Amino acid sequence: KDIEFEFPMSCAMGLVWRWTQNLYSTLDLGFTQWSEFSYKAAGETRINPMSGKPHSEDPLDDTWSTRTGLEYLVNTEARVIPVRGGLGWEERPSIDGTDDYFTFSLGSGFPVGGAAREVFIDVVYAFTYANDVRGFVPLQTDLNTDVTEHQAYVSLLKHF
């Protein structure tokens, strides 16, 4: 059979504000239309992929997210070093509603390769947590799931 998936539309917008020559802040807001997420086999009704129920009876809830951050540029004689921090909140779809996730991040970077600063190494740590989440787990009254994520990212940027 042919199976057709309909994925959610997602959009976000953000702002950057430059407070001083060295201090920036950001704010962004996002929306994901999970209520459209479904699949349909040829000749059958649309299904909610998380619950397995007909989509018309059990659509997912739409979700929102927001993030904010600060970046300060530390000027030394040899180079400029950014120091960043951020906070975020996002809803994720769940069988019986949405789950709230919170993120805290710290990062910095430094140029390498001499005065031209053509290569930049960036390092970020992010901590995400959520309490009593459901996600894809079927409804169970005695289930209590907490999420704790530690992530580290290292990027190598080449400026042309």
Short mmCIF file of N, CA, C and O in Angstrom, two decimals, residues 12-136:
data_model
loop_
_atom_site.label_atom_id
_atom_site.label_comp_id
_atom_site.label_asym_id
_atom_site.label_seq_id
_atom_site.Cartn_x
_atom_site.Cartn_y
_atom_site.Cartn_z
N ALA A 12 9.41 30.16 12.93
CA ALA A 12 10.01 30.87 14.07
C ALA A 12 10.45 32.24 13.60
O ALA A 12 10.71 32.46 12.42
N MET A 13 10.50 33.16 14.53
CA MET A 13 11.03 34.48 14.24
C MET A 13 11.85 34.94 15.44
O MET A 13 11.60 34.53 16.58
N GLY A 14 12.84 35.78 15.17
CA GLY A 14 13.70 36.20 16.26
C GLY A 14 14.19 37.62 16.09
O GLY A 14 14.09 38.21 15.01
N LEU A 15 14.71 38.14 17.18
CA LEU A 15 15.26 39.50 17.22
C LEU A 15 16.64 39.46 17.85
O LEU A 15 16.91 38.66 18.74
N VAL A 16 17.50 40.36 17.39
CA VAL A 16 18.81 40.58 18.02
C VAL A 16 18.87 42.05 18.38
O VAL A 16 18.54 42.91 17.57
N TRP A 17 19.28 42.31 19.60
CA TRP A 17 19.42 43.70 20.03
C TRP A 17 20.87 43.92 20.45
O TRP A 17 21.43 43.18 21.25
N ARG A 18 21.47 44.96 19.90
CA ARG A 18 22.84 45.32 20.23
C ARG A 18 22.81 46.44 21.26
O ARG A 18 22.51 47.59 20.96
N TRP A 19 23.12 46.08 22.52
CA TRP A 19 23.06 47.04 23.62
C TRP A 19 24.27 47.97 23.60
O TRP A 19 24.14 49.17 23.83
N THR A 20 25.45 47.40 23.39
CA THR A 20 26.69 48.16 23.29
C THR A 20 27.52 47.53 22.17
O THR A 20 27.09 46.56 21.56
N GLN A 21 28.70 48.05 21.98
CA GLN A 21 29.60 47.50 20.96
C GLN A 21 29.90 46.02 21.22
O GLN A 21 30.11 45.25 20.30
N ASN A 22 29.86 45.62 22.49
CA ASN A 22 30.27 44.26 22.87
C ASN A 22 29.16 43.39 23.44
O ASN A 22 29.41 42.24 23.76
N LEU A 23 27.94 43.90 23.60
CA LEU A 23 26.88 43.14 24.25
C LEU A 23 25.65 43.03 23.35
O LEU A 23 25.12 44.05 22.90
N TYR A 24 25.24 41.78 23.11
CA TYR A 24 24.07 41.50 22.28
C TYR A 24 23.10 40.62 23.05
O TYR A 24 23.51 39.80 23.87
N SER A 25 21.81 40.76 22.77
CA SER A 25 20.83 39.83 23.31
C SER A 25 19.92 39.36 22.17
O SER A 25 19.76 40.05 21.16
N THR A 26 19.36 38.18 22.35
CA THR A 26 18.47 37.60 21.34
C THR A 26 17.19 37.12 21.99
O THR A 26 17.14 36.81 23.17
N LEU A 27 16.15 37.07 21.20
CA LEU A 27 14.87 36.52 21.62
C LEU A 27 14.21 35.92 20.39
O LEU A 27 14.12 36.57 19.35
N ASP A 28 13.78 34.66 20.50
CA ASP A 28 13.02 34.10 19.39
C ASP A 28 11.83 33.31 19.91
O ASP A 28 11.78 32.86 21.04
N LEU A 29 10.85 33.19 19.03
CA LEU A 29 9.58 32.54 19.33
C LEU A 29 9.27 31.59 18.18
O LEU A 29 9.39 31.98 17.02
N GLY A 30 8.89 30.37 18.51
CA GLY A 30 8.60 29.38 17.48
C GLY A 30 7.25 28.71 17.70
O GLY A 30 6.74 28.65 18.82
N PHE A 31 6.71 28.19 16.62
CA PHE A 31 5.40 27.51 16.63
C PHE A 31 5.49 26.30 15.71
O PHE A 31 6.04 26.39 14.61
N THR A 32 4.96 25.15 16.15
CA THR A 32 4.89 23.96 15.31
C THR A 32 3.46 23.43 15.34
O THR A 32 2.89 23.21 16.40
N GLN A 33 2.91 23.22 14.16
CA GLN A 33 1.51 22.81 14.00
C GLN A 33 1.40 21.27 14.00
O GLN A 33 1.10 20.65 12.98
N TRP A 34 1.65 20.68 15.18
CA TRP A 34 1.60 19.23 15.31
C TRP A 34 0.20 18.68 15.06
O TRP A 34 0.05 17.48 14.78
N SER A 35 -0.83 19.51 15.14
CA SER A 35 -2.19 19.03 14.91
C SER A 35 -2.39 18.51 13.49
O SER A 35 -3.36 17.83 13.20
N GLU A 36 -1.46 18.80 12.58
CA GLU A 36 -1.54 18.31 11.20
C GLU A 36 -0.73 17.04 10.98
O GLU A 36 -0.80 16.44 9.91
N PHE A 37 0.06 16.61 11.97
CA PHE A 37 0.92 15.44 11.81
C PHE A 37 0.08 14.17 11.76
O PHE A 37 -0.68 13.87 12.66
N SER A 38 0.21 13.42 10.67
CA SER A 38 -0.57 12.19 10.50
C SER A 38 0.02 11.35 9.38
O SER A 38 0.88 11.79 8.64
N TYR A 39 -0.49 10.12 9.29
CA TYR A 39 -0.19 9.31 8.11
C TYR A 39 -1.47 8.63 7.66
O TYR A 39 -2.43 8.48 8.42
N LYS A 40 -1.48 8.24 6.38
CA LYS A 40 -2.68 7.64 5.80
C LYS A 40 -2.25 6.58 4.80
O LYS A 40 -1.49 6.86 3.87
N ALA A 41 -2.71 5.36 5.02
CA ALA A 41 -2.49 4.29 4.05
C ALA A 41 -3.61 4.38 3.00
O ALA A 41 -4.72 4.84 3.31
N ALA A 42 -3.31 3.97 1.80
CA ALA A 42 -4.28 4.05 0.71
C ALA A 42 -5.59 3.36 1.10
O ALA A 42 -5.60 2.23 1.58
N GLY A 43 -6.70 4.11 0.97
CA GLY A 43 -8.02 3.57 1.27
C GLY A 43 -8.40 3.55 2.73
O GLY A 43 -9.46 3.04 3.09
N GLU A 44 -7.54 4.08 3.60
CA GLU A 44 -7.83 4.08 5.03
C GLU A 44 -7.92 5.51 5.55
O GLU A 44 -7.63 6.46 4.84
N THR A 45 -8.31 5.68 6.82
CA THR A 45 -8.41 7.02 7.41
C THR A 45 -7.05 7.49 7.91
O THR A 45 -6.15 6.68 8.14
N ARG A 46 -6.92 8.79 8.09
CA ARG A 46 -5.69 9.37 8.63
C ARG A 46 -5.50 8.91 10.08
O ARG A 46 -6.45 8.83 10.85
N ILE A 47 -4.24 8.66 10.45
CA ILE A 47 -3.91 8.13 11.78
C ILE A 47 -2.94 9.09 12.48
O ILE A 47 -2.04 9.64 11.86
N ASN A 48 -3.11 9.25 13.80
CA ASN A 48 -2.16 9.97 14.64
C ASN A 48 -0.99 9.02 14.87
O ASN A 48 -1.16 7.97 15.50
N PRO A 49 0.23 9.32 14.39
CA PRO A 49 1.36 8.41 14.54
C PRO A 49 1.77 8.12 15.99
O PRO A 49 2.37 7.10 16.26
N MET A 50 1.47 9.02 16.90
CA MET A 50 1.86 8.80 18.29
C MET A 50 0.93 7.85 19.02
O MET A 50 1.37 7.02 19.80
N SER A 51 -0.36 7.96 18.79
CA SER A 51 -1.31 7.14 19.54
C SER A 51 -1.85 5.97 18.73
O SER A 51 -2.37 5.01 19.31
N GLY A 52 -1.78 6.04 17.41
CA GLY A 52 -2.33 4.99 16.56
C GLY A 52 -3.83 5.10 16.36
O GLY A 52 -4.44 4.28 15.70
N LYS A 53 -4.44 6.14 16.94
CA LYS A 53 -5.88 6.35 16.82
C LYS A 53 -6.19 7.17 15.57
O LYS A 53 -5.31 7.86 15.04
N PRO A 54 -7.44 7.16 15.10
CA PRO A 54 -7.80 8.02 13.97
C PRO A 54 -7.49 9.49 14.28
O PRO A 54 -7.77 9.98 15.38
N HIS A 55 -6.90 10.17 13.33
CA HIS A 55 -6.48 11.56 13.51
C HIS A 55 -7.65 12.46 13.87
O HIS A 55 -7.52 13.38 14.68
N SER A 56 -8.83 12.23 13.29
CA SER A 56 -9.99 13.08 13.56
C SER A 56 -10.45 12.98 15.01
O SER A 56 -11.02 13.91 15.55
N GLU A 57 -10.17 11.86 15.67
CA GLU A 57 -10.56 11.67 17.07
C GLU A 57 -9.47 12.11 18.05
O GLU A 57 -9.75 12.40 19.21
N ASP A 58 -8.20 12.11 17.60
CA ASP A 58 -7.10 12.31 18.53
C ASP A 58 -5.92 13.06 17.89
O ASP A 58 -4.83 12.53 17.80
N PRO A 59 -6.12 14.31 17.43
CA PRO A 59 -4.98 15.05 16.87
C PRO A 59 -4.04 15.49 17.99
O PRO A 59 -4.45 15.64 19.15
N LEU A 60 -2.77 15.69 17.65
CA LEU A 60 -1.80 16.21 18.61
C LEU A 60 -2.04 17.70 18.84
O LEU A 60 -2.62 18.37 18.00
N ASP A 61 -1.58 18.19 19.97
CA ASP A 61 -1.67 19.62 20.26
C ASP A 61 -0.52 20.36 19.57
O ASP A 61 0.60 19.85 19.48
N ASP A 62 -0.77 21.58 19.10
CA ASP A 62 0.27 22.43 18.55
C ASP A 62 1.19 22.87 19.69
O ASP A 62 0.80 22.88 20.85
N THR A 63 2.44 23.22 19.35
CA THR A 63 3.41 23.57 20.38
C THR A 63 4.06 24.92 20.11
O THR A 63 4.12 25.38 18.97
N TRP A 64 4.60 25.52 21.18
CA TRP A 64 5.30 26.80 21.14
C TRP A 64 6.68 26.63 21.76
O TRP A 64 6.89 25.72 22.57
N SER A 65 7.58 27.53 21.43
CA SER A 65 8.89 27.56 22.07
C SER A 65 9.38 29.00 22.11
O SER A 65 8.98 29.83 21.28
N THR A 66 10.23 29.29 23.07
CA THR A 66 10.87 30.59 23.14
C THR A 66 12.28 30.41 23.70
O THR A 66 12.52 29.53 24.53
N ARG A 67 13.18 31.21 23.20
CA ARG A 67 14.57 31.17 23.64
C ARG A 67 15.11 32.60 23.75
O ARG A 67 14.71 33.46 22.98
N THR A 68 16.01 32.78 24.70
CA THR A 68 16.67 34.08 24.84
C THR A 68 18.14 33.84 25.15
O THR A 68 18.50 32.79 25.71
N GLY A 69 18.97 34.78 24.77
CA GLY A 69 20.40 34.61 25.02
C GLY A 69 21.12 35.94 25.08
O GLY A 69 20.61 36.97 24.64
N LEU A 70 22.31 35.89 25.65
CA LEU A 70 23.21 37.04 25.72
C LEU A 70 24.57 36.64 25.18
O LEU A 70 25.01 35.50 25.38
N GLU A 71 25.22 37.56 24.50
CA GLU A 71 26.60 37.35 24.06
C GLU A 71 27.39 38.60 24.40
O GLU A 71 26.98 39.71 24.08
N TYR A 72 28.53 38.38 25.04
CA TYR A 72 29.44 39.48 25.34
C TYR A 72 30.77 39.18 24.66
O TYR A 72 31.29 38.07 24.75
N LEU A 73 31.30 40.17 23.96
CA LEU A 73 32.57 40.03 23.26
C LEU A 73 33.69 40.59 24.13
O LEU A 73 33.73 41.79 24.41
N VAL A 74 34.57 39.71 24.56
CA VAL A 74 35.72 40.10 25.38
C VAL A 74 36.85 40.47 24.43
O VAL A 74 37.31 39.63 23.65
N ASN A 75 37.28 41.72 24.47
CA ASN A 75 38.35 42.18 23.60
C ASN A 75 39.69 42.07 24.32
O ASN A 75 39.88 42.66 25.38
N THR A 76 40.61 41.31 23.72
CA THR A 76 41.97 41.25 24.22
C THR A 76 42.87 41.86 23.15
O THR A 76 42.41 42.16 22.05
N GLU A 77 44.12 42.01 23.46
CA GLU A 77 45.04 42.58 22.46
C GLU A 77 45.16 41.67 21.25
O GLU A 77 45.31 42.14 20.13
N ALA A 78 45.11 40.37 21.47
CA ALA A 78 45.34 39.42 20.38
C ALA A 78 44.06 39.02 19.64
O ALA A 78 44.10 38.74 18.45
N ARG A 79 42.94 39.01 20.33
CA ARG A 79 41.72 38.50 19.68
C ARG A 79 40.46 38.92 20.43
O ARG A 79 40.52 39.43 21.54
N VAL A 80 39.32 38.63 19.79
CA VAL A 80 38.01 38.86 20.40
C VAL A 80 37.44 37.49 20.75
O VAL A 80 37.37 36.60 19.91
N ILE A 81 37.02 37.33 22.00
CA ILE A 81 36.48 36.06 22.47
C ILE A 81 35.03 36.25 22.90
O ILE A 81 34.76 37.01 23.84
N PRO A 82 34.08 35.57 22.25
CA PRO A 82 32.68 35.68 22.66
C PRO A 82 32.38 34.78 23.86
O PRO A 82 32.92 33.68 23.97
N VAL A 83 31.54 35.27 24.76
CA VAL A 83 31.04 34.48 25.88
C VAL A 83 29.52 34.55 25.79
O VAL A 83 28.95 35.63 25.75
N ARG A 84 28.88 33.37 25.71
CA ARG A 84 27.43 33.32 25.48
C ARG A 84 26.71 32.50 26.54
O ARG A 84 27.26 31.55 27.09
N GLY A 85 25.47 32.88 26.78
CA GLY A 85 24.59 32.11 27.66
C GLY A 85 23.18 32.20 27.14
O GLY A 85 22.80 33.20 26.51
N GLY A 86 22.39 31.16 27.39
CA GLY A 86 21.02 31.19 26.90
C GLY A 86 20.08 30.38 27.77
O GLY A 86 20.49 29.49 28.51
N LEU A 87 18.80 30.71 27.65
CA LEU A 87 17.71 29.99 28.32
C LEU A 87 16.64 29.70 27.29
O LEU A 87 16.40 30.51 26.39
N GLY A 88 15.99 28.55 27.43
CA GLY A 88 14.94 28.22 26.48
C GLY A 88 13.84 27.40 27.12
O GLY A 88 14.06 26.70 28.12
N TRP A 89 12.66 27.51 26.55
CA TRP A 89 11.50 26.71 26.94
C TRP A 89 10.83 26.24 25.66
O TRP A 89 10.72 27.00 24.71
N GLU A 90 10.45 24.97 25.63
CA GLU A 90 9.71 24.48 24.48
C GLU A 90 8.72 23.41 24.91
O GLU A 90 8.95 22.67 25.86
N GLU A 91 7.61 23.40 24.21
CA GLU A 91 6.64 22.33 24.36
C GLU A 91 6.96 21.28 23.31
O GLU A 91 7.33 21.62 22.19
N ARG A 92 6.81 20.02 23.68
CA ARG A 92 6.96 18.93 22.72
C ARG A 92 5.68 18.12 22.74
O ARG A 92 5.02 18.00 23.78
N PRO A 93 5.30 17.55 21.59
CA PRO A 93 4.03 16.81 21.56
C PRO A 93 4.09 15.57 22.45
O PRO A 93 5.14 14.97 22.65
N SER A 94 2.94 15.23 22.97
CA SER A 94 2.79 14.08 23.85
C SER A 94 1.44 13.45 23.57
O SER A 94 0.56 14.08 22.98
N ILE A 95 1.28 12.24 24.01
CA ILE A 95 0.01 11.54 23.77
C ILE A 95 -1.17 12.28 24.37
O ILE A 95 -2.22 12.40 23.76
N ASP A 96 -1.00 12.81 25.57
CA ASP A 96 -2.14 13.44 26.25
C ASP A 96 -1.97 14.94 26.43
O ASP A 96 -2.40 15.51 27.41
N GLY A 97 -1.33 15.61 25.50
CA GLY A 97 -1.13 17.06 25.60
C GLY A 97 0.24 17.44 25.12
O GLY A 97 0.70 16.99 24.08
N THR A 98 0.93 18.26 25.89
CA THR A 98 2.30 18.65 25.57
C THR A 98 3.17 18.50 26.80
O THR A 98 2.68 18.51 27.94
N ASP A 99 4.47 18.36 26.59
CA ASP A 99 5.44 18.28 27.66
C ASP A 99 6.32 19.53 27.61
O ASP A 99 6.69 19.98 26.53
N ASP A 100 6.68 20.06 28.77
CA ASP A 100 7.52 21.26 28.85
C ASP A 100 8.98 20.86 29.07
O ASP A 100 9.30 20.11 30.00
N TYR A 101 9.86 21.40 28.23
CA TYR A 101 11.29 21.18 28.32
C TYR A 101 11.98 22.53 28.52
O TYR A 101 11.61 23.52 27.88
N PHE A 102 13.00 22.55 29.39
CA PHE A 102 13.73 23.77 29.69
C PHE A 102 15.22 23.54 29.39
O PHE A 102 15.75 22.48 29.70
N THR A 103 15.86 24.56 28.81
CA THR A 103 17.27 24.43 28.42
C THR A 103 18.07 25.61 28.93
O THR A 103 17.61 26.75 28.91
N PHE A 104 19.29 25.32 29.37
CA PHE A 104 20.27 26.31 29.77
C PHE A 104 21.54 26.02 28.98
O PHE A 104 21.94 24.86 28.86
N SER A 105 22.16 27.04 28.41
CA SER A 105 23.37 26.80 27.61
C SER A 105 24.44 27.85 27.88
O SER A 105 24.15 28.98 28.26
N LEU A 106 25.68 27.42 27.71
CA LEU A 106 26.86 28.29 27.82
C LEU A 106 27.77 27.99 26.66
O LEU A 106 27.89 26.83 26.24
N GLY A 107 28.44 29.02 26.15
CA GLY A 107 29.34 28.77 25.04
C GLY A 107 30.38 29.85 24.89
O GLY A 107 30.27 30.94 25.45
N SER A 108 31.40 29.52 24.12
CA SER A 108 32.45 30.47 23.80
C SER A 108 33.16 29.98 22.55
O SER A 108 32.85 28.91 22.03
N GLY A 109 34.10 30.75 22.11
CA GLY A 109 34.86 30.37 20.95
C GLY A 109 36.12 31.18 20.86
O GLY A 109 36.30 32.15 21.60
N PHE A 110 37.00 30.78 19.95
CA PHE A 110 38.22 31.54 19.78
C PHE A 110 38.76 31.34 18.37
O PHE A 110 38.62 30.27 17.79
N PRO A 111 39.37 32.38 17.84
CA PRO A 111 39.97 32.28 16.50
C PRO A 111 41.35 31.63 16.59
O PRO A 111 42.05 31.78 17.58
N VAL A 112 41.68 30.88 15.56
CA VAL A 112 43.02 30.29 15.46
C VAL A 112 43.57 30.58 14.07
O VAL A 112 42.81 30.85 13.14
N GLY A 113 44.86 30.56 13.95
CA GLY A 113 45.43 30.75 12.63
C GLY A 113 45.99 32.13 12.39
O GLY A 113 46.07 32.57 11.25
N GLY A 114 46.32 32.86 13.44
CA GLY A 114 46.96 34.15 13.25
C GLY A 114 46.00 35.31 13.19
O GLY A 114 44.82 35.20 13.51
N ALA A 115 46.53 36.44 12.75
CA ALA A 115 45.78 37.70 12.75
C ALA A 115 44.59 37.69 11.81
O ALA A 115 43.63 38.42 12.01
N ALA A 116 44.64 36.86 10.76
CA ALA A 116 43.54 36.85 9.79
C ALA A 116 42.26 36.27 10.39
O ALA A 116 41.16 36.57 9.93
N ARG A 117 42.39 35.47 11.43
CA ARG A 117 41.24 34.87 12.11
C ARG A 117 40.30 34.17 11.11
O ARG A 117 39.09 34.35 11.14
N GLU A 118 40.89 33.38 10.25
CA GLU A 118 40.10 32.70 9.23
C GLU A 118 39.41 31.46 9.75
O GLU A 118 38.43 31.01 9.19
N VAL A 119 39.90 30.87 10.83
CA VAL A 119 39.31 29.66 11.39
C VAL A 119 38.87 29.97 12.82
O VAL A 119 39.59 30.61 13.58
N PHE A 120 37.67 29.50 13.17
CA PHE A 120 37.10 29.80 14.48
C PHE A 120 36.62 28.49 15.11
O PHE A 120 35.89 27.73 14.46
N ILE A 121 37.03 28.21 16.33
CA ILE A 121 36.56 27.03 17.06
C ILE A 121 35.53 27.50 18.06
O ILE A 121 35.78 28.40 18.85
N ASP A 122 34.36 26.90 18.01
CA ASP A 122 33.24 27.28 18.87
C ASP A 122 32.86 26.08 19.73
O ASP A 122 32.77 24.95 19.23
N VAL A 123 32.63 26.30 21.03
CA VAL A 123 32.29 25.24 21.97
C VAL A 123 31.02 25.65 22.72
O VAL A 123 30.90 26.79 23.18
N VAL A 124 30.05 24.73 22.82
CA VAL A 124 28.78 25.00 23.50
C VAL A 124 28.42 23.81 24.40
O VAL A 124 28.59 22.65 24.01
N TYR A 125 27.92 24.11 25.59
CA TYR A 125 27.35 23.10 26.49
C TYR A 125 25.88 23.46 26.69
O TYR A 125 25.55 24.62 26.95
N ALA A 126 25.01 22.46 26.57
CA ALA A 126 23.58 22.68 26.78
C ALA A 126 23.04 21.63 27.75
O ALA A 126 23.34 20.43 27.63
N PHE A 127 22.26 22.09 28.72
CA PHE A 127 21.61 21.22 29.70
C PHE A 127 20.11 21.37 29.52
O PHE A 127 19.57 22.48 29.57
N THR A 128 19.42 20.26 29.25
CA THR A 128 17.97 20.27 29.06
C THR A 128 17.33 19.34 30.08
O THR A 128 17.84 18.24 30.31
N TYR A 129 16.23 19.79 30.66
CA TYR A 129 15.51 18.92 31.59
C TYR A 129 14.00 19.09 31.42
O TYR A 129 13.51 20.11 30.95
N ALA A 130 13.29 18.05 31.81
CA ALA A 130 11.83 18.05 31.80
C ALA A 130 11.36 17.07 32.87
O ALA A 130 11.97 16.02 33.06
N ASN A 131 10.32 17.43 33.58
CA ASN A 131 9.78 16.59 34.64
C ASN A 131 8.41 16.05 34.25
O ASN A 131 7.59 16.77 33.68
N ASP A 132 8.19 14.79 34.58
CA ASP A 132 6.89 14.13 34.39
C ASP A 132 6.40 14.25 32.95
O ASP A 132 5.30 14.72 32.69
N VAL A 133 7.23 13.82 32.01
CA VAL A 133 6.86 13.89 30.60
C VAL A 133 6.26 12.57 30.13
O VAL A 133 6.51 11.52 30.69
N ARG A 134 5.47 12.64 29.07
CA ARG A 134 4.82 11.47 28.50
C ARG A 134 5.43 11.07 27.16
O ARG A 134 5.65 9.92 26.90
N GLY A 135 5.64 12.06 26.28
CA GLY A 135 6.16 11.75 24.95
C GLY A 135 5.33 10.72 24.24
O GLY A 135 4.12 10.82 24.13
N PHE A 136 5.98 9.65 23.76
CA PHE A 136 5.31 8.60 23.00
C PHE A 136 4.82 7.45 23.88
O PHE A 136 4.32 6.46 23.39
#
